[in-house]
PDB file of C-alpha atoms in Angstrom:
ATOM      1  CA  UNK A   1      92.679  90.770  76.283  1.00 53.00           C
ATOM      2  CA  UNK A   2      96.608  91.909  75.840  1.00 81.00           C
ATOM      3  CA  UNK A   3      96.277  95.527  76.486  1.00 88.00           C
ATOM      4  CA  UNK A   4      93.141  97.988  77.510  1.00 92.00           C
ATOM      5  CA  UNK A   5      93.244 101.554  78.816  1.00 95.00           C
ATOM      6  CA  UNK A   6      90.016 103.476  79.207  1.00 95.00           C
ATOM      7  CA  UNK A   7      88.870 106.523  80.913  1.00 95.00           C
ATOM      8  CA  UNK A   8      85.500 108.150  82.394  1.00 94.00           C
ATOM      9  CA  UNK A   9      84.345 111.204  80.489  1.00 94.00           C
ATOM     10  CA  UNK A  10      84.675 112.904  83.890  1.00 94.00           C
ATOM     11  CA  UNK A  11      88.837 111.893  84.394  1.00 95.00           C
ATOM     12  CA  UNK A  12      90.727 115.014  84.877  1.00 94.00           C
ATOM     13  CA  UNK A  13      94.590 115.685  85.448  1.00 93.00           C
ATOM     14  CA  UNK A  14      93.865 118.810  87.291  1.00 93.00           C
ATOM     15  CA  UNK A  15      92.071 116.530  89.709  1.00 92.00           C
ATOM     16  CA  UNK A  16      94.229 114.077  90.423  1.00 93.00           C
ATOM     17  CA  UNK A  17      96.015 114.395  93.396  1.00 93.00           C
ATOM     18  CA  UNK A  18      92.269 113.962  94.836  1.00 95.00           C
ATOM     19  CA  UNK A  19      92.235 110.310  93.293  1.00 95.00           C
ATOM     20  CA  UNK A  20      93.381 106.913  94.735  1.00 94.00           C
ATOM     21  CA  UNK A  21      94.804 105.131  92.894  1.00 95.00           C
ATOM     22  CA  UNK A  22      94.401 101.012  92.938  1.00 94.00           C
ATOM     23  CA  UNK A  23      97.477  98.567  91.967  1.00 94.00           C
ATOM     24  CA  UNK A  24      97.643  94.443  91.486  1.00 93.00           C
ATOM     25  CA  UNK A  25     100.730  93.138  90.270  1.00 90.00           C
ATOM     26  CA  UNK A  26     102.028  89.437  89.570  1.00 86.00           C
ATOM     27  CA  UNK A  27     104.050  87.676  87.232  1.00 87.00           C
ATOM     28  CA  UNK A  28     101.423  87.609  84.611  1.00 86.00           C
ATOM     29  CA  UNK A  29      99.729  90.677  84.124  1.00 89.00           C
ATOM     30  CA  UNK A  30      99.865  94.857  85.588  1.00 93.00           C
ATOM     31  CA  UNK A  31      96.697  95.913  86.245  1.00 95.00           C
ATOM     32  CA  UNK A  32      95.200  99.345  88.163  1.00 96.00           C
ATOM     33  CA  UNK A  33      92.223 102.090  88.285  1.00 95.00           C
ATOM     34  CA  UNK A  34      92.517 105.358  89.121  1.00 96.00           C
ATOM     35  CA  UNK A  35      88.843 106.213  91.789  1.00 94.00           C
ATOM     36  CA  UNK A  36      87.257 109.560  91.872  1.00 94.00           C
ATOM     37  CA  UNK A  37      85.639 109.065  96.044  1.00 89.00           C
ATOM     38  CA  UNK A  38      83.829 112.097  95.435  1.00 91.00           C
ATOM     39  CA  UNK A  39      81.440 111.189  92.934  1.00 91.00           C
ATOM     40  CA  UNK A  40      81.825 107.852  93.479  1.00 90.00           C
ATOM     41  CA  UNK A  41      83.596 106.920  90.409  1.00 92.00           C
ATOM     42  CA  UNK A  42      85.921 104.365  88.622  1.00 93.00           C
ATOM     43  CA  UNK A  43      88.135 107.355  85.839  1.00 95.00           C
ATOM     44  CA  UNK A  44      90.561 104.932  84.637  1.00 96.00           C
ATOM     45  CA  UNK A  45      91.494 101.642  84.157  1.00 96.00           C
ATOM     46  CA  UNK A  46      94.536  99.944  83.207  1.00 96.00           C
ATOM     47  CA  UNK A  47      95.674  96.723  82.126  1.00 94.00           C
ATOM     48  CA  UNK A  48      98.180  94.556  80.244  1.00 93.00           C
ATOM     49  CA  UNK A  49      99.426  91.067  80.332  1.00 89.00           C
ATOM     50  CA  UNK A  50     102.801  90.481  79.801  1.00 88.00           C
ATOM     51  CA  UNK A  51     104.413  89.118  76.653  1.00 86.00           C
ATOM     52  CA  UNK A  52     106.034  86.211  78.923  1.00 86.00           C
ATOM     53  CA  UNK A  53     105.363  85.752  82.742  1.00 84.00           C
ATOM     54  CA  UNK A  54     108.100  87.423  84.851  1.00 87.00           C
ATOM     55  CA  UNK A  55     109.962  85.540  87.442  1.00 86.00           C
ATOM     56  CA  UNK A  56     111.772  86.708  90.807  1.00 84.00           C
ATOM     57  CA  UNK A  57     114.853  88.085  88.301  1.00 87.00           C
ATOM     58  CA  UNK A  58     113.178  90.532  85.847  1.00 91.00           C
ATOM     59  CA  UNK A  59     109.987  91.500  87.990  1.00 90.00           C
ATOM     60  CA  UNK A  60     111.346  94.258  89.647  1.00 92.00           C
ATOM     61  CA  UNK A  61     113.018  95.876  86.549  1.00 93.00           C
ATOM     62  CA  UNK A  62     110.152  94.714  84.519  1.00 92.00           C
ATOM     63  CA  UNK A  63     107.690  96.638  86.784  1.00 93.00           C
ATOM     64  CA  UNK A  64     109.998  99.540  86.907  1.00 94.00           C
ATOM     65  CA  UNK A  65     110.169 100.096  83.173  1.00 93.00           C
ATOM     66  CA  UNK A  66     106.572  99.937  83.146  1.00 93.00           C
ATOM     67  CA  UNK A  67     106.129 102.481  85.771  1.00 93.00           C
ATOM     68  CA  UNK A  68     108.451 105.328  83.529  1.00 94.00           C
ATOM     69  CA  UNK A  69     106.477 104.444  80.484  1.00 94.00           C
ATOM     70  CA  UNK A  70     102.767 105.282  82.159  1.00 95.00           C
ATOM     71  CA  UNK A  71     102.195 108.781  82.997  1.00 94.00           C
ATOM     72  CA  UNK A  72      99.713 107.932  85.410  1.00 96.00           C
ATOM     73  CA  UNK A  73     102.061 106.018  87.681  1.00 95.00           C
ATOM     74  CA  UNK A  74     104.776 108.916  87.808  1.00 92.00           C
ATOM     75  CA  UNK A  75     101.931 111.148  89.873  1.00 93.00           C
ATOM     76  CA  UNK A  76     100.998 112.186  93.427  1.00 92.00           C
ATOM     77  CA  UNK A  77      97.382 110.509  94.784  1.00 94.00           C
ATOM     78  CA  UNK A  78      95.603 110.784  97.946  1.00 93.00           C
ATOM     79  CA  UNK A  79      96.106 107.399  98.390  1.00 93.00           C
ATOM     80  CA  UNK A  80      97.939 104.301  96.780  1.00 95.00           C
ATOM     81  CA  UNK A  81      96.369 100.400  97.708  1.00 94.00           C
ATOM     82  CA  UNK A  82      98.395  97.656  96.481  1.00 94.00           C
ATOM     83  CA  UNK A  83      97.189  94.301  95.797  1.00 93.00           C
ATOM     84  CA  UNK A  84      99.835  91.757  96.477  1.00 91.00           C
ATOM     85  CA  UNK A  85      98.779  87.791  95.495  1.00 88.00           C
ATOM     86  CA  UNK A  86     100.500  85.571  97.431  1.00 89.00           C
ATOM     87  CA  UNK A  87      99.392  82.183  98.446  1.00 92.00           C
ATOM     88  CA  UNK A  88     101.693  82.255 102.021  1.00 94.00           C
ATOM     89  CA  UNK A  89      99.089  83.497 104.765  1.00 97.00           C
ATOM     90  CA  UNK A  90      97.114  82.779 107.588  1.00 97.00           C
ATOM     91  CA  UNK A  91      94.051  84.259 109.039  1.00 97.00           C
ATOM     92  CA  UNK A  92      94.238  84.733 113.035  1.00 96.00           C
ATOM     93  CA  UNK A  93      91.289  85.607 114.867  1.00 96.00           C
ATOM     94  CA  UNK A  94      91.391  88.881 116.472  1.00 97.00           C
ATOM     95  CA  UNK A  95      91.688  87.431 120.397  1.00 96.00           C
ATOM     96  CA  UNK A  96      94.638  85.158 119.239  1.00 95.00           C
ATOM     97  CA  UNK A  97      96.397  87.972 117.042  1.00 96.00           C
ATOM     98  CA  UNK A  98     100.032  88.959 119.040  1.00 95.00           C
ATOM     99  CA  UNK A  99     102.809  90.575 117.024  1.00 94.00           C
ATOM    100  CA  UNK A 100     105.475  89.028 118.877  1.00 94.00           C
ATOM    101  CA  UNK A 101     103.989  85.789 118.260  1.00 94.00           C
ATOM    102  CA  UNK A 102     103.393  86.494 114.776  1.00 96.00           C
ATOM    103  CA  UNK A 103     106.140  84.969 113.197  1.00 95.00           C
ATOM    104  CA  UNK A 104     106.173  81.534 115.059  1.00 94.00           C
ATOM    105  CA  UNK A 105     102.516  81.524 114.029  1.00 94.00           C
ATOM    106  CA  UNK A 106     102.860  82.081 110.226  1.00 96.00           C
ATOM    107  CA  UNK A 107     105.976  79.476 109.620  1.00 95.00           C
ATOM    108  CA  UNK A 108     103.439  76.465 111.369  1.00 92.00           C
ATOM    109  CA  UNK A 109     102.034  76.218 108.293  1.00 91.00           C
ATOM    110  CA  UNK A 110     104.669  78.733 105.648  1.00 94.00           C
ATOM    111  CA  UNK A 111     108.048  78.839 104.550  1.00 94.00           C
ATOM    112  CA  UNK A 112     109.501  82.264 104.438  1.00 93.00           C
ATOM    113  CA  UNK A 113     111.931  82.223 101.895  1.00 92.00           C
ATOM    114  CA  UNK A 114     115.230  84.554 102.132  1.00 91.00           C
ATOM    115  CA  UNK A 115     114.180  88.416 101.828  1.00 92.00           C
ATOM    116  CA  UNK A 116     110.769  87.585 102.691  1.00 95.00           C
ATOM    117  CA  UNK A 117     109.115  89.787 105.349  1.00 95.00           C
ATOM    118  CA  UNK A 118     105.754  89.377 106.877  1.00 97.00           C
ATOM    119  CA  UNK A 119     103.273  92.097 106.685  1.00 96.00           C
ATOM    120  CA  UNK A 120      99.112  91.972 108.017  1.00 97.00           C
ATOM    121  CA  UNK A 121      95.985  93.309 107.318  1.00 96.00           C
ATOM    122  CA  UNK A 122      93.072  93.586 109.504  1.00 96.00           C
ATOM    123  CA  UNK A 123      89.513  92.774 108.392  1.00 95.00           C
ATOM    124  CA  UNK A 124      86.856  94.156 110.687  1.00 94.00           C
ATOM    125  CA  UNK A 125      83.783  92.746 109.716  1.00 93.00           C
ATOM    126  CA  UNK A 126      85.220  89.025 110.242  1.00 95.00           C
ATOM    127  CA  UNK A 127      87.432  90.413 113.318  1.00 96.00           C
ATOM    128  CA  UNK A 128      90.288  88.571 111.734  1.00 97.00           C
ATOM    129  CA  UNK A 129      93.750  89.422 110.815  1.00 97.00           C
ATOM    130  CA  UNK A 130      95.433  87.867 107.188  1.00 97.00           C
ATOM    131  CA  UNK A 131      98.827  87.963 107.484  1.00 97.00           C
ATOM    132  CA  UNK A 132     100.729  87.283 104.254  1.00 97.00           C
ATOM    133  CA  UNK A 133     104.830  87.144 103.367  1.00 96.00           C
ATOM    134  CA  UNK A 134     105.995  89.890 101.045  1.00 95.00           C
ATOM    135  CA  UNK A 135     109.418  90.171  99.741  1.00 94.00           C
ATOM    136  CA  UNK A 136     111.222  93.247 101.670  1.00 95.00           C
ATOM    137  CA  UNK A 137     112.687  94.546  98.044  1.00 94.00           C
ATOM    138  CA  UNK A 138     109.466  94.578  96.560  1.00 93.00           C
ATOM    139  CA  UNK A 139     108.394  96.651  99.602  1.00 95.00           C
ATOM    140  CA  UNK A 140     111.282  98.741  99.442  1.00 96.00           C
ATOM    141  CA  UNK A 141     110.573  99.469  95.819  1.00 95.00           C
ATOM    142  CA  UNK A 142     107.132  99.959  95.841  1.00 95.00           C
ATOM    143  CA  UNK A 143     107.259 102.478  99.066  1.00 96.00           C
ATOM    144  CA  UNK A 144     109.975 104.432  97.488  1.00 94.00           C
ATOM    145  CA  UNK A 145     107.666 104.947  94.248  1.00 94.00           C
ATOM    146  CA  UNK A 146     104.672 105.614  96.249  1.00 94.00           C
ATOM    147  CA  UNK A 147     104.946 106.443  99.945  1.00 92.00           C
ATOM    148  CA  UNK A 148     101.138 106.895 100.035  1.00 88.00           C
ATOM    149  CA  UNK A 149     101.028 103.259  99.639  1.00 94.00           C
ATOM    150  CA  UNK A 150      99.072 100.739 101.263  1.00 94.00           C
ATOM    151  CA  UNK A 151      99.603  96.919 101.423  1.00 95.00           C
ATOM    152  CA  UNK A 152      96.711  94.607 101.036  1.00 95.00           C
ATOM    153  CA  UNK A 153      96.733  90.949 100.434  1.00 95.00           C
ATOM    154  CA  UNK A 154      94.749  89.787  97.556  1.00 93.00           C
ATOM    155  CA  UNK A 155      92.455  87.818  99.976  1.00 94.00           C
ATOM    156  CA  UNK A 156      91.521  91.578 101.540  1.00 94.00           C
ATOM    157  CA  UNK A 157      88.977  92.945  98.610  1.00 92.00           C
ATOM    158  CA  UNK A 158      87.499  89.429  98.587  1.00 93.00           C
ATOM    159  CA  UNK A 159      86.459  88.271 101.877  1.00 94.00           C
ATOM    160  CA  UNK A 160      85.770  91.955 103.048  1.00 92.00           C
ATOM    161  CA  UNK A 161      83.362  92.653 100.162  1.00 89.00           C
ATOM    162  CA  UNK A 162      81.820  89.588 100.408  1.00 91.00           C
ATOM    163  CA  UNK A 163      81.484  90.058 103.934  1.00 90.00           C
ATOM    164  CA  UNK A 164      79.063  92.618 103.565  1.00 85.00           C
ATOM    165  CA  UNK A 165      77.352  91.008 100.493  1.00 85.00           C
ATOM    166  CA  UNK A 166      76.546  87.739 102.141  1.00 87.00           C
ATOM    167  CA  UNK A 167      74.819  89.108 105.290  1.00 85.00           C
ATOM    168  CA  UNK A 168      71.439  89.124 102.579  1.00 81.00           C
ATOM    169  CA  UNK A 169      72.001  85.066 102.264  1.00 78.00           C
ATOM    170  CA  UNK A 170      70.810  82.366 104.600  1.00 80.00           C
ATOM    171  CA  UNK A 171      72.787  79.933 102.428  1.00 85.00           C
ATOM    172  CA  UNK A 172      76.318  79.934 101.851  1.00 91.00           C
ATOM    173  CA  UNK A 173      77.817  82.591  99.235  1.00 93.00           C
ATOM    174  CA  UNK A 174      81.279  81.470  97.256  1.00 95.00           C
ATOM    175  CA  UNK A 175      83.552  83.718  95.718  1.00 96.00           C
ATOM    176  CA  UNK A 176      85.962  82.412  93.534  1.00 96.00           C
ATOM    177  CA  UNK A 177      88.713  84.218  92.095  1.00 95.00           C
ATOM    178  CA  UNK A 178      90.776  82.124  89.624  1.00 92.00           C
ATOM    179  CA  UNK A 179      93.945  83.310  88.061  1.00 84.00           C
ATOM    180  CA  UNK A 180      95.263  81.309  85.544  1.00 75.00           C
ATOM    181  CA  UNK A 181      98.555  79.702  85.016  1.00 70.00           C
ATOM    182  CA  UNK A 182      98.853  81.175  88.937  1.00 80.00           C
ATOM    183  CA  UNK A 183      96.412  81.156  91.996  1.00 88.00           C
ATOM    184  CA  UNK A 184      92.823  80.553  93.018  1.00 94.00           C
ATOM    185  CA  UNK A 185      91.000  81.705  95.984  1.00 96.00           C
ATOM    186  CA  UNK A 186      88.020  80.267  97.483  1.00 97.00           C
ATOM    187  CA  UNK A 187      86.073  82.033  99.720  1.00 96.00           C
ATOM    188  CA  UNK A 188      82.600  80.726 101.737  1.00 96.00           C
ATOM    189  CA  UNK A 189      80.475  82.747 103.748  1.00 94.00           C
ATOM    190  CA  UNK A 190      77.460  82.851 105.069  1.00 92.00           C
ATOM    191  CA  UNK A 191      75.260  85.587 107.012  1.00 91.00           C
ATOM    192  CA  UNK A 192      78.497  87.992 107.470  1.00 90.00           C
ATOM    193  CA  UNK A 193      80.120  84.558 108.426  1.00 92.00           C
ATOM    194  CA  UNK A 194      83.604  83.065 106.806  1.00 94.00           C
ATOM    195  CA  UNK A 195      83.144  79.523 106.368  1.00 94.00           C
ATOM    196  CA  UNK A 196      86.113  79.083 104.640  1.00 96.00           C
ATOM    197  CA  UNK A 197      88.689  80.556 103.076  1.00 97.00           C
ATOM    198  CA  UNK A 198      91.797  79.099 100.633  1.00 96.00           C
ATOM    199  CA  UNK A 199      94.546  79.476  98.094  1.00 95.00           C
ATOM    200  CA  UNK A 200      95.019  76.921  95.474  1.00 94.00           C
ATOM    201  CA  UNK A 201      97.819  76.914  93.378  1.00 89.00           C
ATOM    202  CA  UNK A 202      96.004  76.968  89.810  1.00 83.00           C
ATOM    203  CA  UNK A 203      97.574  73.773  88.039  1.00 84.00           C
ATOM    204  CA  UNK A 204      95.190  73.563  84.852  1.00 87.00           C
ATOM    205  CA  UNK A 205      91.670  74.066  84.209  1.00 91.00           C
ATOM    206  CA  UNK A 206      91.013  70.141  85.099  1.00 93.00           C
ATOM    207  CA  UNK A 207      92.896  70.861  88.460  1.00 92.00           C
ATOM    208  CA  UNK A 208      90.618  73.901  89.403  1.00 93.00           C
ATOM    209  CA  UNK A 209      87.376  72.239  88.622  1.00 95.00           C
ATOM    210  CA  UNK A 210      88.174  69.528  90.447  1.00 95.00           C
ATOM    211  CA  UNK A 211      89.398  71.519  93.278  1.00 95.00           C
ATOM    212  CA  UNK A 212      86.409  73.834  93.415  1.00 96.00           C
ATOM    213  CA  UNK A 213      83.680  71.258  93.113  1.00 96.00           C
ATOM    214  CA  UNK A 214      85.761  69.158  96.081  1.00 95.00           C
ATOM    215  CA  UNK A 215      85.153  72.510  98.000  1.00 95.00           C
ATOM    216  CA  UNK A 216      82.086  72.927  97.096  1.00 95.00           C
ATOM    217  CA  UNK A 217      81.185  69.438  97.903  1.00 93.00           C
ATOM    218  CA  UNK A 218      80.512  70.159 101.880  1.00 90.00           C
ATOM    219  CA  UNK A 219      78.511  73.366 101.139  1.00 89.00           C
ATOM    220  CA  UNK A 220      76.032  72.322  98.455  1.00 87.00           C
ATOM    221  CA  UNK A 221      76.248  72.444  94.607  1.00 91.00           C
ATOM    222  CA  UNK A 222      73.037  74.755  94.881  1.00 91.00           C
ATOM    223  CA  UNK A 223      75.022  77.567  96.674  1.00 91.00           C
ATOM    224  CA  UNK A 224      75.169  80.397  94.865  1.00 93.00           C
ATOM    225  CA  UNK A 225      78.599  81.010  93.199  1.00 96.00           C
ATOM    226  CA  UNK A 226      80.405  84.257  91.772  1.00 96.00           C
ATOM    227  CA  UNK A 227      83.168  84.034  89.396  1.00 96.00           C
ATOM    228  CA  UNK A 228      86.103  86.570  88.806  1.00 95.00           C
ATOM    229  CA  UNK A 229      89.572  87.142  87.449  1.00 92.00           C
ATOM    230  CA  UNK A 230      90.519  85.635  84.460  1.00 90.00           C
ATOM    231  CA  UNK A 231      87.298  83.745  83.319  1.00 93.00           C
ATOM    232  CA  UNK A 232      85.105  84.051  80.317  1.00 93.00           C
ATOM    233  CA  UNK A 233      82.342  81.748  79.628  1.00 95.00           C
ATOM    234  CA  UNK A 234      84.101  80.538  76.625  1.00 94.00           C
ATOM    235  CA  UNK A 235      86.773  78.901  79.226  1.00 94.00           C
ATOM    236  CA  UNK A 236      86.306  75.434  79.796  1.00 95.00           C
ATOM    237  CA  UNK A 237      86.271  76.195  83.771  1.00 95.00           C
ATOM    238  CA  UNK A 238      82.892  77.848  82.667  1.00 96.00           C
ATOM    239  CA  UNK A 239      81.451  75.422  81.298  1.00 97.00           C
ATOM    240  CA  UNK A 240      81.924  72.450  83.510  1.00 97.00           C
ATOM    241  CA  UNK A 241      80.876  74.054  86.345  1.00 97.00           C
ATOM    242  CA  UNK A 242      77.639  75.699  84.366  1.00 97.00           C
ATOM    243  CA  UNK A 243      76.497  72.209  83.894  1.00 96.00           C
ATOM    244  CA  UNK A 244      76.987  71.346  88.094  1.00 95.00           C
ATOM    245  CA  UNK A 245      76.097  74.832  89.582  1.00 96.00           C
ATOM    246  CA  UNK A 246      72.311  75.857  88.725  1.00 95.00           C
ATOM    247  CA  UNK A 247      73.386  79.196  90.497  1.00 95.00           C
ATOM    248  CA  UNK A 248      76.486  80.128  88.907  1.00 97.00           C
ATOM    249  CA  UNK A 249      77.201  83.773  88.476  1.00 95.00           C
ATOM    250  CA  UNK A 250      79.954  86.348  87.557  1.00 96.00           C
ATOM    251  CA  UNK A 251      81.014  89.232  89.963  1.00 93.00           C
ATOM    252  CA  UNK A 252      79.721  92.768  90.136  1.00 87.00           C
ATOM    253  CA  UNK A 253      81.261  95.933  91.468  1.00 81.00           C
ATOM    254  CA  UNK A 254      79.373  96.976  94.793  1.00 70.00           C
ATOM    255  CA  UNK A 255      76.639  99.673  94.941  1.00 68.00           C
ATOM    256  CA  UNK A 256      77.281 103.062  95.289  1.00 80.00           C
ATOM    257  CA  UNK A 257      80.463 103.091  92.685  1.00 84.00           C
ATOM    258  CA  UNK A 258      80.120 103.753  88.501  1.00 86.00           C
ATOM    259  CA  UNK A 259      82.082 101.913  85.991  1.00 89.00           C
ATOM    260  CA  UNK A 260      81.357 103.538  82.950  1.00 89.00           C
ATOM    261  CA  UNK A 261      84.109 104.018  80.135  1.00 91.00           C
ATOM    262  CA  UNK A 262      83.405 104.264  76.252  1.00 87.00           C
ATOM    263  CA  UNK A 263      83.683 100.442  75.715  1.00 88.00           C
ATOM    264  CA  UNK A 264      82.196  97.617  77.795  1.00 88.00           C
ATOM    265  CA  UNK A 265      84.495  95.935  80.353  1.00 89.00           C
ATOM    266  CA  UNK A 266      84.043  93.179  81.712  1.00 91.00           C
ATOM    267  CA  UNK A 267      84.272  94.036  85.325  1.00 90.00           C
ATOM    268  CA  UNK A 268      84.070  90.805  86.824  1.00 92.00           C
ATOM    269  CA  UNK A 269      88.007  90.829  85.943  1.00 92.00           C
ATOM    270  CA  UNK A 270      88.594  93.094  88.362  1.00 91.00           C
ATOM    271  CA  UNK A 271      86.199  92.858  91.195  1.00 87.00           C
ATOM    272  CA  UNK A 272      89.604  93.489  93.662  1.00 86.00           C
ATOM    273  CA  UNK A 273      90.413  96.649  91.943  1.00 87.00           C
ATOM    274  CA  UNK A 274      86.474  97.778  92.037  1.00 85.00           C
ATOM    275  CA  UNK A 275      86.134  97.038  95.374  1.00 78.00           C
ATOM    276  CA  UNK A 276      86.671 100.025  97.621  1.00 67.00           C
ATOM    277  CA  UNK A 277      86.508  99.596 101.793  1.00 60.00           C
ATOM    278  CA  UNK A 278      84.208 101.544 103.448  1.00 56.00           C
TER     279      UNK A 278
END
């Protein structure tokens, strides 16, 4: 999967400035879909991997070319939510959260590198906040293109969705998002509950099966787990974990919104752009 653009038989430029649009960016791939909230909708989707991964040199530019080549990022929506992966956060309870603090909190357990700045997101139905480091030009950049914009860490879509979702288990409900060549999260909950919640650096397919079955390890093999990002069941991550996890699933988009474009998708790939707060 190099390239895909698709669109609903109900997208409409005339209509647009109604639509959000929803954006995840790293050094391997550009990905975003364009949401209709009225009729609950998914019009467009967009992705591409890049030839070679970028690095902290060409991303911006990279990105920036991209953006003057797609029509669709050169217009005005309602609103614009950007994804940002990074594994440098921390989640602070609600009763413990203090801006002024903030900082001394986040570099106990980060390094914030030159540039870096440190922006939060609040997640109501855990009462938590996830603060996360962002670099200030890739703010600056990004706001300028957009200034409907909205910054959400890449842990956001996960833990909030599954949030909701996991108030029908008793047992403990894992999400895992694995992007190769780049970053893993783990997420347990339970009941509305988070367990647990991580960011592995993904070192190998060996290195994330090892790392997710050590995880899973102190909340049973026989909890049921959801797979998304860049997974097929041809991968070898698949596989292994098929022959351990007797409940072993791949991500849906939540009720109440339609993917449906002239060609299947495999919409576990992008669970965090499906997945719209309400």
């Amino acid at each position: 999967m190099e390239q895909i653009q698709l669109f609903d038989k109900t997208f409409t430029l005339t209509k647009i400035t109604a639509y959000s649009l929803s954006l995840e960016i790293d050094y391997t791939h550009m990905a975003y879909t364009i949401v209709d909230h009225i009729r609950h909708r998914f019009v467009a989707l967009f992705y591409k991997k890049f030839e070679h991964p970028l690095n902290n040199e060409n991303f911006l530019n990279t990105i920036e070319q991209q953006i003057k080549n797609d029509q669709y990022l050169q217009k005005h929506y309602k609103e614009v939510n950007f994804i940002y992966p990074s594994n440098k956060f921390l989640l602070i309870p609600q009763e413990f959260f203090s801006k002024k603090d903030l900082k001394l909190y986040f570099q106990t357990g980060n390094e914030l590198a030159e540039g870096e700045e440190i922006q939060f997101n609040f997640i109501p139905e855990v009462n938590t906040y996830l603060a996360f480091a962002i670099s200030s030009e890739v703010t600056n950049f990004f706001v300028y293109r957009f200034p409907e914009i909205n910054f959400y860490h890449q842990g956001i879509p996960l833990i909030r969705k599954y949030a909701k979702f996991s108030q029908k288990f008793s047992t403990p409900l894992i999400g895992i998002n694995i992007r190769k060549k780049s970053l893993m999260d783990i997420l347990i909950m339970s009941e509305g509950k988070l367990l647990f919640y991580n960011i592995f650096k993904c070192l190998g397919e060996d290195n994330a099966i090892y790392t997710i079955m050590r995880v899973l390890k102190d909340f049973g093999y026989n909890s049921q787990v959801e797979l998304m990002g860049d997974i097929s069941k041809d991968d070898k991550i698949y596989k292994t974990l098929d022959q351990y996890l007797p409940n072993l699933n791949f991500a849906d988009v939540q009720n109440k919104y339609t993917v449906e474009f002239d060609q299947p998708v495999e919409t576990h790939r992008f669970v965090n752009l499906f997945y719209i707060p309400e």
